[in-house]
């Protein structure tokens, strides 16, 4: 919408909450350091156009919910295949468990390298684009953020296991109360190069993958981001609030508290939980305070410091869950949990890209309905990928035409008939199988009814 567009993205000053300029405020993506870095590398007649991508695997046959992403800020970029590689022959159970996942990662990276080729070109050389006023501007497009859950974060970064995508922490380091040295894309590429040097082109792929696992890598030899200009995948991947904070609290800290005082006491009045450890209460409160702050639409330097203090309090008191013997409800004395470790990196993520609400996986979860599940429902379930693309193309054309008509209608006419701007009033009719539109993706890539929409 015109009212949502940044009028002059070439000149975005820093924002402060005080007149002395001591407390910088981070909100929209243009308030982060990444935007200002991009401004420093573009030409005088060029403007920054940051690309924010989101991906999330979904079963297209599951359909529920009635919410609609009515602002149309995101568009479908591609459907990525999720193949099971069920016919892959394996020599042992370890290979049978690991090999298909590595093949899937290599396929995803190969597809993204093709899909993002134009993005790579637009990052190196400015391309003309027409803004909402009809004026032509020279744009430099950079991959600025990628919204994904933890599993896909590691897949995108070409890392294996539970390694952190922001620092060099591996599985054994995740329980530490402080982060490791910051990770960079060149660090990952260096590890991949070291593994590749040990083998020749005739080496069995499984031998290469096993060596990658020894270096906490995902088995990908050519990551899609290795030649993207001004892009460090370790800074692009976002730590989101939905899975990284809210779901992590539900899965871990909330369950630890329940284990400490039993579900029966949880169901009784709050006054009956006095048996709870004071340290456990402090750790729980600190985590909740951290989550509440992360949900704000704008954060100042003082807020970021408080978030770090909350995280410090949690790590100082987390031992209470181990002492009670109820940590995870099983014999376990460590906190090597990726989502708990990720809280160390929210500050640097906010400094680069603004407030976390800009890149929550709620976006990709919500778009499942429109671009995957609803699109699949409009097909006859045969050769469905092409039909889904045809259906989505038509929905976008109808939406754009509605916007064009709305621009000519007087305001009183809109109110009389109901302003349908931002919604799609189109029946889920079956798509025409004779549509002549050509698409680069073929149905043969999809071996199961599961896809990864990238928006």
Phi, psi and omega in degrees: 000146180303323182290346181264355186271136175288117189299311183232082183290352181285337186227090181244106181285161175292151182247134180230151180266354180230159183289337181279349181071034182261333183246092181288144183249136179242125180224263177293168185298332181287352178270355182273168182291331182299316180300316182290330174294315179299322179297332183281345184252354181269165179284168183295333181257016182248160178231154182279134177227087184286136178261126176248117181253151177221139179219148179196124180290142179210151171275120184289345182275345178273125184226123177199162178089154181233012179286149180231134177284083194276003179265346177055037177284336179246146175235151178292125178268315179192164168257123177264137182284143172243097184263142180273340183050047184293337182267007179291129180277135183235148181272335181207176183293326179297315178294320180296328181278326188263321189302312181300322179295321178291321177296321177299316180297317180296322179294317180299315180294321178296319179294316182294329178297324177286314184297321187265014179299316180293328177295321177298315180295320182288342176278335180270322182231132181297142179238144180285136176223150180261127179276183185290346176271358181087008181266144179271130179233149175271119186246141168250121185257125180237142173286107188260328183206148176227121182265121181200160175279178189300316182299316180286332176301312179293323178297316181293324181278359181064032178254155180247174178059217180254023182303147177281140179271352183255327176232178185274016180293130173258186188306316183288346182262355189292336182275359181292153181278001178219153181284164175272188179298139181305140179267145177232159181301322182294334176292318178293316180297325178295318179294321178296318180297322179296321178291317182295330180294337182279350185231160175249169183303337182273000181294143176297138182300324181296324177296320178296317182294320179299319179293324177299319180297326178294338179253019180058038177251163185266002179091008178269128182265337179226088179298147183294339186264004187294339180236018176284127184291139176054035183233122172246109186302331180291335177264340181283320182293129186259144172268115189266162183276331184295301180276320187287334182241298186296310181290326178296320178296317180296317185284332188243284188299316179299319180291324178297318179296319178297319179295326183291320187244006178073145179301329180299317180291327177299322182283349178267183182297153184298333182293344183268007181255025181295345179288350181295142179296138179297322180295322178295322178295317179297318180296317180295315180296319180298319179294319179296319177299320177299314181296317181298318179295320182296339180274355180291151181277346174214141184225135176263174178302323179293325177294320179296323178293321178296321178298319178294323178294318178299317180295323178294317179298319179301312183291333178288337186244358184295340180299339182299327181289333178279320182297327180285349181077014183243021179288105180076003178072017181207172180290100182204128186238025181229166178236044180278065185246119184305319183289329175289318178297325186299339181296339177297337191253003181294324180300310182292329175296318180292320178299324182279316194238003180091191185298145183298338181296341179291336187224045175278146178289358171303330181296306182291326177297320183290323182287348175307322186296311186283312192264352179234295187292313181291322178295321179293323180296333181278359180260176174263016177066013175237131186051048194285337183297311180297320180296321179297319179294320177299314182298315181295321178300318180292320179300318180294319179296318179294319179297315180297321178294320177300319179296322179296316179295320180300329179292337180265343183280136174297156183298321182293329178291321178299316182293325181292318184263354181091119181283112181261018181300133178089000177237162181245114181261058184235134178291154180276060182285159178292143181279158182278119181290347181267008179301135187267004181296138181260143180228149183278336181271137179250156183293338184295341179288336185260108183262351176220161182280058178217131183224167174242097175291134175247122182240000000 
